[in-house]
Each structure stands twice: as structure tokens, then as C-alpha cells.
CSV table of C-alpha atoms in Angstrom, one decimal:
chain,number,residue,atom,x,y,z
K,1,MET,CA,0.0,-0.1,0.0
K,2,LEU,CA,1.4,3.3,-0.9
K,3,ALA,CA,1.6,6.0,1.6
K,4,SER,CA,-0.2,9.2,1.4
K,5,PRO,CA,1.0,12.2,-0.5
K,6,ILE,CA,2.5,14.6,2.3
K,7,PRO,CA,1.4,18.4,1.5
K,8,LYS,CA,4.3,20.4,1.6
K,9,GLU,CA,3.2,22.1,4.8
K,10,GLU,CA,3.1,19.1,6.7
K,11,THR,CA,6.5,17.8,5.6
K,12,LEU,CA,8.0,15.2,8.3
K,13,PRO,CA,11.5,15.5,10.0
K,14,VAL,CA,14.8,14.4,9.0
K,15,LYS,CA,15.3,10.9,10.9
K,16,LEU,CA,18.4,8.7,11.1
K,17,THR,CA,17.4,5.6,10.2
K,18,SER,CA,18.7,1.6,10.1
K,19,ASP,CA,16.1,0.4,7.5
K,20,VAL,CA,18.6,-0.3,5.0
K,21,GLU,CA,16.0,-2.1,3.0
K,22,ARG,CA,13.7,1.2,2.5
K,23,ALA,CA,16.6,3.7,2.4
K,24,SER,CA,17.9,1.4,-0.9
K,25,ARG,CA,14.9,1.2,-2.7
K,26,THR,CA,14.7,5.5,-2.5
K,27,MET,CA,18.3,5.5,-3.4
K,28,CYS,CA,17.5,3.1,-6.8
K,29,LYS,CA,14.9,4.7,-8.1
K,30,ALA,CA,16.8,8.2,-7.5
K,31,PHE,CA,19.6,6.9,-9.5
K,32,GLU,CA,17.7,4.8,-12.1
K,33,ASN,CA,18.6,6.8,-15.1
K,34,SER,CA,22.4,8.4,-13.9
K,35,TYR,CA,24.8,6.7,-16.3
K,36,ALA,CA,27.4,8.4,-14.2
K,37,ASN,CA,26.3,6.2,-11.1
K,38,ASP,CA,26.4,3.3,-13.0
K,39,TYR,CA,29.7,3.9,-13.9
K,40,LEU,CA,31.0,4.2,-10.5
K,41,MET,CA,29.1,1.1,-9.5
K,42,LYS,CA,30.9,-0.8,-12.0
K,43,LYS,CA,34.2,0.4,-11.0
K,44,PHE,CA,33.8,0.2,-7.3
K,45,PHE,CA,32.6,-3.6,-8.0
K,46,HIS,CA,35.6,-4.5,-10.5
K,47,ILE,CA,33.3,-4.8,-13.2
K,48,PRO,CA,34.7,-4.3,-17.0
K,49,VAL,CA,33.3,-1.5,-18.4
K,50,GLU,CA,32.4,-3.5,-21.2
K,51,GLU,CA,30.3,-6.2,-19.3
K,52,LYS,CA,26.3,-6.1,-19.5
K,53,VAL,CA,25.0,-5.4,-16.1
K,54,SER,CA,21.4,-5.1,-15.4
K,55,ARG,CA,19.5,-2.7,-13.7
K,56,ALA,CA,18.9,-5.2,-10.9
K,57,ARG,CA,22.7,-6.0,-10.3
K,58,ILE,CA,23.4,-2.2,-10.2
K,59,ASN,CA,20.1,-1.9,-7.7
K,60,ALA,CA,22.0,-5.0,-5.5
K,61,ILE,CA,25.3,-2.8,-5.7
K,62,ILE,CA,23.4,0.4,-4.5
K,63,HIS,CA,22.0,-1.7,-1.5
K,64,TYR,CA,25.3,-3.4,-0.6
K,65,TYR,CA,27.1,0.2,-0.1
K,66,THR,CA,24.1,1.6,1.5
K,67,THR,CA,24.2,-1.1,4.2
K,68,CYS,CA,27.9,-0.6,4.3
K,69,TYR,CA,27.5,2.8,5.5
K,70,HIS,CA,25.1,1.5,7.8
K,71,ASP,CA,27.3,-1.0,9.2
K,72,LEU,CA,30.5,0.7,9.5
K,73,ASN,CA,29.3,3.7,11.5
K,74,GLY,CA,27.8,5.9,9.0
K,75,GLU,CA,24.5,7.9,8.8
K,76,ILE,CA,21.2,6.8,7.1
K,77,ALA,CA,19.1,10.0,7.0
K,78,GLU,CA,15.7,10.1,5.7
K,79,ALA,CA,12.8,12.4,5.2
K,80,ASN,CA,9.5,12.7,4.4
K,81,ASP,CA,8.9,8.7,5.0
K,82,PHE,CA,12.0,7.9,2.8
K,83,ASP,CA,10.6,10.5,-0.3
K,84,ALA,CA,14.7,11.3,0.4
K,85,VAL,CA,17.5,9.7,1.6
K,86,GLY,CA,21.1,10.7,2.4
K,87,ILE,CA,23.9,8.5,3.1
K,88,TRP,CA,27.0,9.8,5.3
K,89,SER,CA,30.1,9.4,6.7
K,90,ARG,CA,30.8,11.1,10.3
K,91,PRO,CA,33.8,13.0,11.5
K,92,GLY,CA,36.5,10.6,12.6
K,93,HIS,CA,34.8,7.7,11.2
K,94,HIS,CA,35.3,7.7,7.5
K,95,LEU,CA,34.9,4.2,5.6
K,96,PRO,CA,38.1,3.2,3.6
K,97,ALA,CA,38.1,3.9,0.1
K,98,THR,CA,36.9,1.3,-2.2
K,99,LEU,CA,39.8,1.0,-4.8
K,100,SER,CA,38.9,-0.2,-8.4
K,101,ASP,CA,40.7,-2.1,-10.6
K,102,ASP,CA,42.0,0.9,-12.2
K,103,GLU,CA,44.8,2.9,-11.2
K,104,SER,CA,44.1,5.9,-13.1
K,105,PHE,CA,40.8,6.1,-11.9
K,106,ASN,CA,42.0,6.0,-8.2
K,107,LYS,CA,44.0,8.2,-8.9
K,108,ILE,CA,41.7,10.7,-10.1
K,109,PHE,CA,38.6,9.7,-7.6
K,110,PHE,CA,40.8,9.3,-4.2
K,111,GLU,CA,44.1,10.6,-4.4
K,112,ASP,CA,43.4,13.6,-6.5
K,113,LEU,CA,40.2,14.5,-4.3
K,114,THR,CA,41.9,13.7,-0.9
K,115,ALA,CA,44.6,15.7,-1.6
K,116,ARG,CA,42.4,18.4,-2.8
K,117,LYS,CA,40.1,18.8,0.5
K,118,HIS,CA,43.4,18.6,2.3
K,119,GLU,CA,44.9,21.6,0.1
K,120,VAL,CA,41.4,23.5,0.6
K,121,MET,CA,40.2,22.7,4.6
K,122,PRO,CA,42.4,23.7,7.8
K,123,GLU,CA,44.7,21.5,8.8
K,124,GLY,CA,43.1,19.5,11.4
K,125,MET,CA,39.4,19.8,10.3
K,126,ASP,CA,37.1,17.2,9.5
K,127,TYR,CA,34.1,17.0,7.5
K,128,TYR,CA,30.7,14.5,7.0
K,129,TYR,CA,31.1,13.2,4.0
K,130,LEU,CA,27.8,12.7,1.7
K,131,TYR,CA,28.3,9.6,-0.4
K,132,ALA,CA,25.0,10.0,-2.1
K,133,ILE,CA,21.5,11.5,-1.7
K,134,GLY,CA,18.4,11.0,-3.3
K,135,LYS,CA,14.8,11.6,-4.3
K,136,ASP,CA,12.1,9.2,-4.9
K,137,LEU,CA,11.3,10.5,-8.4
K,138,SER,CA,7.6,8.3,-8.3
K,139,HIS,CA,6.7,11.0,-6.0
K,140,PRO,CA,7.0,14.5,-7.2
K,141,GLU,CA,4.2,15.7,-5.5
K,142,ILE,CA,6.0,15.5,-2.1
K,143,ARG,CA,8.7,18.5,-2.1
K,144,GLY,CA,11.3,19.9,0.1
K,145,SER,CA,13.1,16.3,1.3
K,146,VAL,CA,16.2,16.8,-0.2
K,147,ARG,CA,16.1,20.3,1.5
K,148,LYS,CA,15.5,19.1,4.8
K,149,ILE,CA,18.6,16.6,4.8
K,150,LEU,CA,21.0,19.0,3.2
K,151,GLU,CA,19.8,21.9,6.0
K,152,GLU,CA,20.1,19.3,8.7
K,153,TYR,CA,23.7,18.2,7.9
K,154,LYS,CA,24.6,22.0,7.4
K,155,ARG,CA,23.2,22.6,11.0
K,156,LYS,CA,25.1,19.9,12.4
K,157,ALA,CA,28.2,21.1,10.3
K,158,ASP,CA,28.0,24.4,11.9
K,159,LYS,CA,27.5,23.1,15.3
K,160,ALA,CA,30.4,21.0,14.9
K,161,ASN,CA,32.8,23.7,13.1
K,162,CYS,CA,33.5,21.2,10.5
K,163,ALA,CA,32.7,21.1,6.6
K,164,LEU,CA,30.3,18.9,4.4
K,165,ALA,CA,32.0,17.3,1.6
K,166,LEU,CA,30.8,15.4,-1.7
K,167,GLU,CA,31.1,14.7,-5.5
K,168,ALA,CA,28.5,16.3,-7.7
K,169,ILE,CA,28.6,13.8,-10.8
K,170,SER,CA,26.3,15.9,-13.0
K,171,GLU,CA,25.3,19.8,-13.9
K,172,HIS,CA,22.1,19.6,-12.1
K,173,ALA,CA,23.6,18.1,-9.0
K,174,ARG,CA,25.7,20.7,-9.2
K,175,SER,CA,23.5,23.6,-9.6
K,176,VAL,CA,21.6,21.7,-6.4
K,177,TYR,CA,24.5,22.1,-4.0
K,178,GLU,CA,25.2,25.6,-5.1
K,179,TYR,CA,22.2,26.5,-4.2
K,180,PHE,CA,22.3,25.5,-0.7
K,181,GLY,CA,25.8,27.1,-0.2
K,182,PHE,CA,28.3,24.5,-1.6
K,183,ARG,CA,31.1,25.6,-3.8
K,184,THR,CA,33.2,24.0,-6.3
K,185,TYR,CA,36.9,23.4,-5.3
K,186,LEU,CA,37.9,20.9,-8.2
K,187,GLU,CA,36.6,20.0,-11.5
K,188,PHE,CA,37.7,16.6,-12.9
K,189,GLN,CA,36.6,13.9,-15.4
K,190,PHE,CA,36.3,10.4,-15.5
K,191,GLY,CA,35.7,7.4,-17.7
K,192,VAL,CA,37.3,9.5,-20.8
K,193,GLY,CA,38.3,7.0,-23.3
K,194,GLU,CA,36.4,4.4,-22.0
K,195,VAL,CA,32.6,5.1,-22.0
K,196,ASN,CA,30.6,8.1,-23.8
K,197,SER,CA,28.1,9.9,-21.7
K,198,LYS,CA,25.5,6.9,-21.8
K,199,CYS,CA,28.1,4.5,-20.1
K,200,GLU,CA,29.0,2.8,-23.2
K,201,PRO,CA,32.1,1.3,-24.3
K,202,ASP,CA,33.7,3.9,-26.3
K,203,LEU,CA,37.4,4.4,-26.6
K,204,GLN,CA,36.9,7.9,-27.8
K,205,GLY,CA,34.4,8.5,-25.6
K,206,GLU,CA,34.1,11.7,-23.3
K,207,GLY,CA,32.9,10.2,-19.9
K,208,PHE,CA,32.1,12.0,-17.1
K,209,THR,CA,32.2,15.8,-15.6
K,210,ALA,CA,32.3,15.9,-11.9
K,211,TYR,CA,32.9,18.4,-9.4
K,212,LEU,CA,34.4,18.3,-5.7
K,213,MET,CA,32.3,20.5,-3.4
K,214,LEU,CA,32.4,21.5,0.3
K,215,TYR,CA,30.2,23.8,2.4
K,216,HIS,CA,31.5,25.4,5.9
K,217,LYS,CA,29.9,28.6,7.3
K,218,ASP,CA,33.1,30.3,7.1
K,219,ALA,CA,34.1,29.2,3.7
K,220,GLU,CA,35.1,32.4,2.3
K,221,THR,CA,37.7,33.3,5.6
K,222,ILE,CA,39.0,29.8,6.1
K,223,PHE,CA,38.9,27.7,2.9
K,224,ARG,CA,42.0,28.2,0.5
K,225,ALA,CA,41.0,28.2,-2.7
């Protein structure tokens, strides 16, 4: 049975949840049409880009990582009865990098991004890391769910005097995060010469463009651009 639509003025608060099944279902719906995410799921799970991967297998990988964050001291936040879900690691409890079999990808997505974060943030500052956030697109009538999660974590970061960090893997995502006060500190490409923009194998493929984005309440004065 489907939950009743929640009017905008009656939206529910953000809650931490252990229900990885429902959280995963929301994330699977949110990323159903994200070719960049499909590419990343393949890389993280050591699947060759040319191998056919069903939507069911991609969804299983999404579920696996949702479970990992829950099991390894991360936080799974949901808003409006799982209309949106955010998956975070906490300051002092970051998950180990899931290295791929591709050294060049590892350098781009892990080494370079880690180095850039250390360049930008003051020494000793920690952060909440947003692994992924997504909305159940089958319920467009429910609004404000992603906003609630991002604003709640901005509040938590402000209180702890720490940062928020993420990678935006689309222009739309980048614009959303900018609206909430995140700034871009590195533009980078991945999958170039491997896949085209639809994650199809292509030696001349353009791959994907992504952005390392950070938030801090005093970013203008303490972050090094």
C-alpha cells in the first residue's frame, strides 16, 4: 500500500534510520537514470565497463553500499517517510576507499580528491562526507525532502565547526548543491576514453564531468581556494 502524499506544509522531520531496505529502494529509484552512477558502481565492484550489467545488479550494488555505510558507523538520514535519503560518513568515522582495478581511476577519484580537500580545508578540520543523496522520483508531489536533509547536515556541521564534502556527478546536482551554499573546489573527469555519456564502451568517449564541492559556514575566510 502506498503512503498518502504529504502536503508541503506538513513535511516530516529528518530522521536517522536503520531500515536499509527502504533506504536502498529510494536510492535505486533516484539513480535509475544516472549513467555516471552506473559507471561508478561498475568501477567500485571491479566490473569491466564492457560487461553487460542489469538494472537489478546495479540496484544490488547500491543496496550493498547503503548497508556498508550503516554497518560501518555511517549515517542514513531519511526525510518525509523515505521520500529522500542521504548516506553520510561522520567526522572521525570515514569508510576506507573502495579502490577499483583501474589505477588511473583511483588516482582521479581518491588520491587527487583527498589531496585537494587537504589543500582547501584548514589542517585538522574534519567533515561529514555525503556518499549519495537521492529522492523518490515517483512522488513528485512531495517536495522539500532533499532540502531538509541538506539543511539538517549544514546545521550539524555548523554546530561542530566542521565541513561537508561531496562529489557532484552531474551539472544538475552541482546547481542544487550551489543553491545550498556548497562551492566547487575541483572540476574533474572520469571514464574518458572508456565510455560515452551513456556509459557505453567507447575508446573515444567523453566520460563524465564531476565536481568536488565543500561547505563550511566560514568558507570565504578559512578555506584556501
